[in-house]
CSV table of C-alpha atoms and ligand atoms in Angstrom, one decimal:
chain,number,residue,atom,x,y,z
N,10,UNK,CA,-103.6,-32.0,-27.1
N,11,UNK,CA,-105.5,-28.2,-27.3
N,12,UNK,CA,-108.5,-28.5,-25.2
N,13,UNK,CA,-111.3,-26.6,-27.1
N,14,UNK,CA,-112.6,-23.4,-25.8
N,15,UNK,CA,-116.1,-24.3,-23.8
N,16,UNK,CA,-117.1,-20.8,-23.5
N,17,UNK,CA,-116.2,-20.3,-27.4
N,18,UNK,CA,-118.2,-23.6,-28.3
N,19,UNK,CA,-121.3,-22.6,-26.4
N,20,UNK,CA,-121.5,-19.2,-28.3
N,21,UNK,CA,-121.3,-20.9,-31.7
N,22,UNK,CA,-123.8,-23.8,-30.5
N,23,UNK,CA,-126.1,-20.6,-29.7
N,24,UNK,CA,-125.6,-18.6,-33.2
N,25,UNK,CA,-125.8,-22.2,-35.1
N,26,UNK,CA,-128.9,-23.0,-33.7
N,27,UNK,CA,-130.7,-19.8,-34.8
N,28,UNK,CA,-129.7,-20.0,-37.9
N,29,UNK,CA,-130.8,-23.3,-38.1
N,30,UNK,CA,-133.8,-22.8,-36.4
N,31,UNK,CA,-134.6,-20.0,-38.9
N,32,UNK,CA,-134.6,-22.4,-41.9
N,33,UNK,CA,-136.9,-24.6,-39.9
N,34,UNK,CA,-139.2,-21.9,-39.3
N,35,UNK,CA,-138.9,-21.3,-43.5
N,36,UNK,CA,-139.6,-24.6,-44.3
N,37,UNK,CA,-143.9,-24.2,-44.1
N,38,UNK,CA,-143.7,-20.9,-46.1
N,39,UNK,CA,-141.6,-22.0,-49.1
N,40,UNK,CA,-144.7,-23.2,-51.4
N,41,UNK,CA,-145.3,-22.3,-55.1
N,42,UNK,CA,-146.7,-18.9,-55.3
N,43,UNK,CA,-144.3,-17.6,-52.5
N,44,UNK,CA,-141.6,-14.7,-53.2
N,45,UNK,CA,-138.1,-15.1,-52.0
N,46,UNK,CA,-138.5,-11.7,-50.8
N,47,UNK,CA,-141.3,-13.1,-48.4
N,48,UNK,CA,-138.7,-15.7,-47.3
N,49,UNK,CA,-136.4,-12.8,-46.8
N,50,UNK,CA,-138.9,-10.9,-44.2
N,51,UNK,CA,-138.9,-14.4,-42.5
N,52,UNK,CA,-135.6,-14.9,-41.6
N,53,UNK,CA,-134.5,-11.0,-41.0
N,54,UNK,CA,-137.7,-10.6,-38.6
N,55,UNK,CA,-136.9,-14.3,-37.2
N,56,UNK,CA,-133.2,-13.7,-36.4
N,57,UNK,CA,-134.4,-10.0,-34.9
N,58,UNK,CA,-137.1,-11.8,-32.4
N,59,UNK,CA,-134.6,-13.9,-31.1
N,60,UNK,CA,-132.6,-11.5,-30.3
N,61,UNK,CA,-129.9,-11.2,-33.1
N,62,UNK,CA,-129.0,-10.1,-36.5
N,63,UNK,CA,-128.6,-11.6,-40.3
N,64,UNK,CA,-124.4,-10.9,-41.0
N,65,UNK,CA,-125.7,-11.3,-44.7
N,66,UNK,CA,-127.3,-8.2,-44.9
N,67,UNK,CA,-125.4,-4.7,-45.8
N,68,UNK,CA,-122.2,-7.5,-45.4
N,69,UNK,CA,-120.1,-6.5,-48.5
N,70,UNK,CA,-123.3,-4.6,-50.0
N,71,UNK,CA,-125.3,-7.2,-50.4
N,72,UNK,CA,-128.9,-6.4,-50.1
N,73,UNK,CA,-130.8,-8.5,-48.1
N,74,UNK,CA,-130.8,-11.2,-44.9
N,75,UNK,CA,-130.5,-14.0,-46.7
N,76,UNK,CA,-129.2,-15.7,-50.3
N,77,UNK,CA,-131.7,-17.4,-52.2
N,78,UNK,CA,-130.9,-19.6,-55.3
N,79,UNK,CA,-133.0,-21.6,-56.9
N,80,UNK,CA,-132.7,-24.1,-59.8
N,81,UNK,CA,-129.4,-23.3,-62.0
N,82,UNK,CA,-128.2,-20.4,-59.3
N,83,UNK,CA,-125.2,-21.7,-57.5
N,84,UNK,CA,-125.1,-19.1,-54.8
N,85,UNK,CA,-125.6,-15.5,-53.7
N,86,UNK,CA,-129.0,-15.1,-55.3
N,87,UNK,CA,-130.8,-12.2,-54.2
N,88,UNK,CA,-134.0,-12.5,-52.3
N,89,UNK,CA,-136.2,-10.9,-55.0
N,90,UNK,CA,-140.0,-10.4,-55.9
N,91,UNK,CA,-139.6,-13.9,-57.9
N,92,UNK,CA,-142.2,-16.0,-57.2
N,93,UNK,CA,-141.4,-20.3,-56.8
N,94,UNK,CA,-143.2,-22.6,-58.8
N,95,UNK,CA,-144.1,-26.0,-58.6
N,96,UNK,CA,-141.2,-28.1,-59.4
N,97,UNK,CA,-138.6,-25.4,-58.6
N,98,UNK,CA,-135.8,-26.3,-56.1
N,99,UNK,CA,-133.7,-23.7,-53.9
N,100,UNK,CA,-130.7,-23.2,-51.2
N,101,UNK,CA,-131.3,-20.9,-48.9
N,102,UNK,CA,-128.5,-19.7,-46.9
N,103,UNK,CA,-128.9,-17.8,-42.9
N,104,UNK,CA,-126.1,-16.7,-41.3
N,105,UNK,CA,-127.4,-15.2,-37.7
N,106,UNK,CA,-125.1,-12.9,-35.5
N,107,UNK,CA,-125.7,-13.5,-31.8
N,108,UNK,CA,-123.6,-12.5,-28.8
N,109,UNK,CA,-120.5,-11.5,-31.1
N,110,UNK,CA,-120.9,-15.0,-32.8
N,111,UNK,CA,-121.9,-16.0,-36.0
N,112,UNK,CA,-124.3,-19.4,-37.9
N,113,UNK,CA,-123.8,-20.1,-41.1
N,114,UNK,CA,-125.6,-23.3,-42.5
N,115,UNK,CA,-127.8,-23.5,-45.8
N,116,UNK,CA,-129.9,-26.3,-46.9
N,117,UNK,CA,-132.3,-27.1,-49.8
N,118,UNK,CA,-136.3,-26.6,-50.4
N,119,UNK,CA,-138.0,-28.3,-53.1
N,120,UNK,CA,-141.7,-26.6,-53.9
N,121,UNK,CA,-144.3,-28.6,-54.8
N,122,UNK,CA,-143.2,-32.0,-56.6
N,123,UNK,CA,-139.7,-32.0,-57.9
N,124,UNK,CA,-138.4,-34.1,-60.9
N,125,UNK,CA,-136.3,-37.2,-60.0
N,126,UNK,CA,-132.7,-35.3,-61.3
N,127,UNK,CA,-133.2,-33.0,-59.1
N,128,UNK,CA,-134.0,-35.1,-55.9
N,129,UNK,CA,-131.0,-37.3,-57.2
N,130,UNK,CA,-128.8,-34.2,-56.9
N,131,UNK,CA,-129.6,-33.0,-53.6
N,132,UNK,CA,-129.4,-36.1,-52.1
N,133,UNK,CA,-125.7,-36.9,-53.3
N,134,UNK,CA,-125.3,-33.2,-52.2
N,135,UNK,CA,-126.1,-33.7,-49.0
N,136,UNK,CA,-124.7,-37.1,-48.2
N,137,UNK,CA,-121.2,-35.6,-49.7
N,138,UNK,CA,-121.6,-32.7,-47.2
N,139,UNK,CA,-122.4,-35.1,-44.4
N,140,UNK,CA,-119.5,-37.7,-45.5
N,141,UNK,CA,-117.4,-35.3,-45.2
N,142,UNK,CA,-118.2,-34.3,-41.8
N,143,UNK,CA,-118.2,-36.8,-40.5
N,144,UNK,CA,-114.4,-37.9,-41.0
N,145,UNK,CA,-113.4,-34.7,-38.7
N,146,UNK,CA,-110.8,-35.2,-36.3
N,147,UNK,CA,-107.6,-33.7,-34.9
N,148,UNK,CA,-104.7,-34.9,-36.8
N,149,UNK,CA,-106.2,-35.2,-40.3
N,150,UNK,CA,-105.6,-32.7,-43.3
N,151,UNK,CA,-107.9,-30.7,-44.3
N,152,UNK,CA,-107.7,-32.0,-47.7
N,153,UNK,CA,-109.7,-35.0,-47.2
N,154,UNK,CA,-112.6,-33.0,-46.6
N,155,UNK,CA,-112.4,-31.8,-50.1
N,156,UNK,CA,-111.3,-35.1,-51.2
N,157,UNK,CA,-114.3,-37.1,-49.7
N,158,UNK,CA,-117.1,-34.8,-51.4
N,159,UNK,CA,-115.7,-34.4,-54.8
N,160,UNK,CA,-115.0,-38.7,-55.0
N,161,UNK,CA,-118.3,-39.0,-53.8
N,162,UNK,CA,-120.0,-36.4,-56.2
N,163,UNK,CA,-117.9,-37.5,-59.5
N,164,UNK,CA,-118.7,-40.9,-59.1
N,165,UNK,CA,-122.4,-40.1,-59.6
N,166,UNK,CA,-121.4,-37.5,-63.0
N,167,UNK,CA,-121.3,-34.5,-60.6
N,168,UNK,CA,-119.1,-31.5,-60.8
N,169,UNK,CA,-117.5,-29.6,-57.8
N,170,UNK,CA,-117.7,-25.6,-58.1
N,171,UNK,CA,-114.2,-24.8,-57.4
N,172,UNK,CA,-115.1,-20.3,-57.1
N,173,UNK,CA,-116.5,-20.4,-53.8
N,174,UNK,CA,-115.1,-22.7,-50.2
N,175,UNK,CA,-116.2,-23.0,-46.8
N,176,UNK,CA,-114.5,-20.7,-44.4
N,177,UNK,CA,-113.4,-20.5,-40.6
N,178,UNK,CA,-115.6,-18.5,-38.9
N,179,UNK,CA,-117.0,-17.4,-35.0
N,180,UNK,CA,-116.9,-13.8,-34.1
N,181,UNK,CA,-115.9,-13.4,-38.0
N,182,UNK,CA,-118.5,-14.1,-40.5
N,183,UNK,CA,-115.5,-15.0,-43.0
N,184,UNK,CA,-111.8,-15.8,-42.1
N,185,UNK,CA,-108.9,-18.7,-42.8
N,186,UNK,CA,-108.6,-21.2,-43.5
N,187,UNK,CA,-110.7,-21.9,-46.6
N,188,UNK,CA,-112.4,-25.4,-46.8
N,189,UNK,CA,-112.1,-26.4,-50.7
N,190,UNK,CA,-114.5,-28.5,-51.6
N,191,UNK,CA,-112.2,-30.5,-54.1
N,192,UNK,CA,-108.9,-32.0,-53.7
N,193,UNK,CA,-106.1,-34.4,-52.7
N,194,UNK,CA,-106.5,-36.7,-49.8
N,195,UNK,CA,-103.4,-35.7,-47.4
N,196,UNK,CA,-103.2,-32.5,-48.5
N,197,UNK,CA,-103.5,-29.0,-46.5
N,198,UNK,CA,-102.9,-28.1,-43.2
N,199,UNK,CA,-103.6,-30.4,-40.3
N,200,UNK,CA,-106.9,-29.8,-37.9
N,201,UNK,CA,-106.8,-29.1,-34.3
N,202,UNK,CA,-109.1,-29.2,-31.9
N,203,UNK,CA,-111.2,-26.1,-31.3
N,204,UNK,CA,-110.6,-25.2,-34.4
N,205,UNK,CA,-114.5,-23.5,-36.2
N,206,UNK,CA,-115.2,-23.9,-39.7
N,207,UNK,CA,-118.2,-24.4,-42.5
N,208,UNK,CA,-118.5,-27.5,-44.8
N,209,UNK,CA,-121.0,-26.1,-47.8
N,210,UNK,CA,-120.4,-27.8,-51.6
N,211,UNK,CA,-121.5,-26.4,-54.1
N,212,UNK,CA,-122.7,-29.1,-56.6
N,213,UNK,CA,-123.8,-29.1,-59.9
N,214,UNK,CA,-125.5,-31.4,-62.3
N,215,UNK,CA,-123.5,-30.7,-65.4
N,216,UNK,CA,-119.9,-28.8,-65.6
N,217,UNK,CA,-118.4,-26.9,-62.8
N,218,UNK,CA,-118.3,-23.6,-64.6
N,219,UNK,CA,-119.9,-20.7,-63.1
N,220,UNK,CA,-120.4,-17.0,-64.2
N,221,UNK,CA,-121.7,-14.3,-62.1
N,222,UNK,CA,-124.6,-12.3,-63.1
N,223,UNK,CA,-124.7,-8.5,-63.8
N,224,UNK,CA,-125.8,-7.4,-59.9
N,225,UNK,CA,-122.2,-8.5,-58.7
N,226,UNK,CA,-123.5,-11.3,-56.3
N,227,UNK,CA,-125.7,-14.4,-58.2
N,228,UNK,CA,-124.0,-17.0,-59.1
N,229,UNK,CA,-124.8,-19.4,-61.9
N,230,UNK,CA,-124.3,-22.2,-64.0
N,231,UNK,CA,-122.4,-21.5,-67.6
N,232,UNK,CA,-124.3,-24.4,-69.0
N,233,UNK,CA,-127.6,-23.8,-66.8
N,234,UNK,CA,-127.4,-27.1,-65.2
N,235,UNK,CA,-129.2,-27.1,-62.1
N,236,UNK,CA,-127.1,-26.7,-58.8
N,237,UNK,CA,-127.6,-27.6,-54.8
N,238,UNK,CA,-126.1,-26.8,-51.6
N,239,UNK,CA,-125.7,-27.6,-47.9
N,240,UNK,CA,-123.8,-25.6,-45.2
N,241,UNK,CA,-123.1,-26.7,-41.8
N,242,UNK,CA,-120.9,-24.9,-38.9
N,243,UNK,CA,-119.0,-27.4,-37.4
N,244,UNK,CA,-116.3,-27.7,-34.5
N,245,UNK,CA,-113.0,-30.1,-34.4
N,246,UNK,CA,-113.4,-31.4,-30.8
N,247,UNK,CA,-110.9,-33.9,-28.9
N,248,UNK,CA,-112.9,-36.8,-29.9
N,249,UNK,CA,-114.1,-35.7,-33.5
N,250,UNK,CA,-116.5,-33.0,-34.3
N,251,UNK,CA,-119.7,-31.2,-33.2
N,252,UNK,CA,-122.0,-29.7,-36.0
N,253,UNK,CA,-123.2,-26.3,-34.6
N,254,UNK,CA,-126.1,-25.9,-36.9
N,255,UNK,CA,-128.1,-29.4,-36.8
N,256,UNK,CA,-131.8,-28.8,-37.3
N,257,UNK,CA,-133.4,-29.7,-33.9
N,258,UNK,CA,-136.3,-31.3,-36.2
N,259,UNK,CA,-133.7,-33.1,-38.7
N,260,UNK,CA,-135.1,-30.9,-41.2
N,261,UNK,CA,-131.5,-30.4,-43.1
N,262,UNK,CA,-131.6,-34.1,-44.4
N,263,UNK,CA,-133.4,-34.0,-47.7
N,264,UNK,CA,-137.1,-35.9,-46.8
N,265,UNK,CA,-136.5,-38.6,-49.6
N,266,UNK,CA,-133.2,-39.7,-48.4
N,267,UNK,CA,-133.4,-43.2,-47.6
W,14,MF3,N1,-123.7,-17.3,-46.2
W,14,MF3,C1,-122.7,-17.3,-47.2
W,14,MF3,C2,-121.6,-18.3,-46.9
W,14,MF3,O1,-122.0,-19.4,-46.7
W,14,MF3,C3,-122.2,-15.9,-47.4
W,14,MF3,C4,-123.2,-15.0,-47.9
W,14,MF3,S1,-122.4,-13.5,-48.1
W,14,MF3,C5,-123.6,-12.6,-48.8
W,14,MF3,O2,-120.5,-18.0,-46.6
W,14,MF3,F1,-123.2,-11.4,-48.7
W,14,MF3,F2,-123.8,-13.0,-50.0
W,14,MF3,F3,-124.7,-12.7,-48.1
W,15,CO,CO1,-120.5,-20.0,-45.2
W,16,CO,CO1,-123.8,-19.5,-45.7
């Protein structure tokens, strides 16, 4: 069996835990009144005083250091001078470049009190993330992944968005294989150890349409259901998996989760 890369690990362990560590940091400052550009300042100058950079930003044109997307936004929204109100609920999504080695994990904020749907939704989206997860070893497909999340959302009258996957990743911000978030149990190629990817469903309330808005990058609903997301950065080891970008505070586990 391939023994995974130490050196390689360590890097990623480093680059996931700034860009985890950036969301924590986030997490007091995301309270209505607050622009997403405001949370944009904080994770570009956040990333810079540790000593790397946010891939998002100029990556592909895109504007700014982070995505923020709140309510019926899927992904890709665009930190802006829109202010959150009570009640709203949004992913945001840090990718830090370190040493030549790239985070990637998102997670969900909920300002001020948030209605039950929407706690119902980003708890099921977070427990299919972390179900999935936590079935990685070396030998399985990477089908199952796709196949644990979307049995696990559809059961509760979830959809899966089927436009956008996880994606391998390390010195590359995006590269093969992609990581559906739907699909057939046995299916796909079969997982190695040392081998880096993310795990980041995209699920929404009502159908799994999207459409994509006029500035080329935000994501939506079609129906204007809400939607949630987590991202992680994980590792296959020999014995399983190692997630890069846990939260040293457990802050990525929605707060209401029993
Ligand atoms: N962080 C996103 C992902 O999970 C990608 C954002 S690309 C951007 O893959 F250009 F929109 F920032
Ligand atoms: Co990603
Ligand atoms: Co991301």
């Amino acid at each position: 069996m391939k023994k995974i890369d130490v050196e390689l690990f360590e890097k990623m362990h480093i680059a996931g835990k700034l860009a985890a560590r950036t969301l924590d940091e986030l997490t007091s400052f995301v309270k209505p009144g607050v622009t997403t550009n405001f949370l944009d300042k904080i994770c570009y100058e956040y990333i810079k005083d540790h000593g790397g950079n946010s891939a998002p930003l100029y990556y592909r044109g895109f504007p700014k250091s982070c995505c923020t997307s709140a309510n019926h936004t899927v992904c890709h929204g665009i930190p802006s001078e829109k202010i959150l109100k009570d009640g709203d609920i949004i992913n945001v999504d840090v990718t830090a470049f370190i040493n030549g080695h790239h985070g990637d994990t998102s997670r969900m904020f909920y300002i001020g009190d948030i209605s039950v749907k929407s706690k119902n939704l980003i708890s099921a989206t977070y427990v299919s993330m972390m179900k999935a997860l936590s079935i990685i070893k070396p030998g399985m497909k990477l089908g199952d992944i796709g196949a644990t999340i979307q049995d696990y959302v559809e059961l509760k009258g979830y959809s899966v968005v089927k436009d956008f996957c996880g994606h391998g990743i390390g010195t590359v911000f995006h590269e093969p294989p992609n990581v559906l978030h739907y699909g057939k149990k046995n299916s796909g190629i079969t997982l190695k150890s040392g081998m880096i990817f993310t795990i980041e469903p995209m699920i929404n309330e009502g159908k799994y349409d999207i459409k994509i808005l006029n500035d080329g990058w935000t994501a939506v609903t079609k129906d204007k259901t809400l939607s949630a997301q987590f991202e992680h950065t994980v590792g296959v080891t020999d014995e399983g998996f190692e997630i890069f970008t846990k939260s040293d505070k457990n802050l990525t586990q929605p707060p209401y989760l029993v």
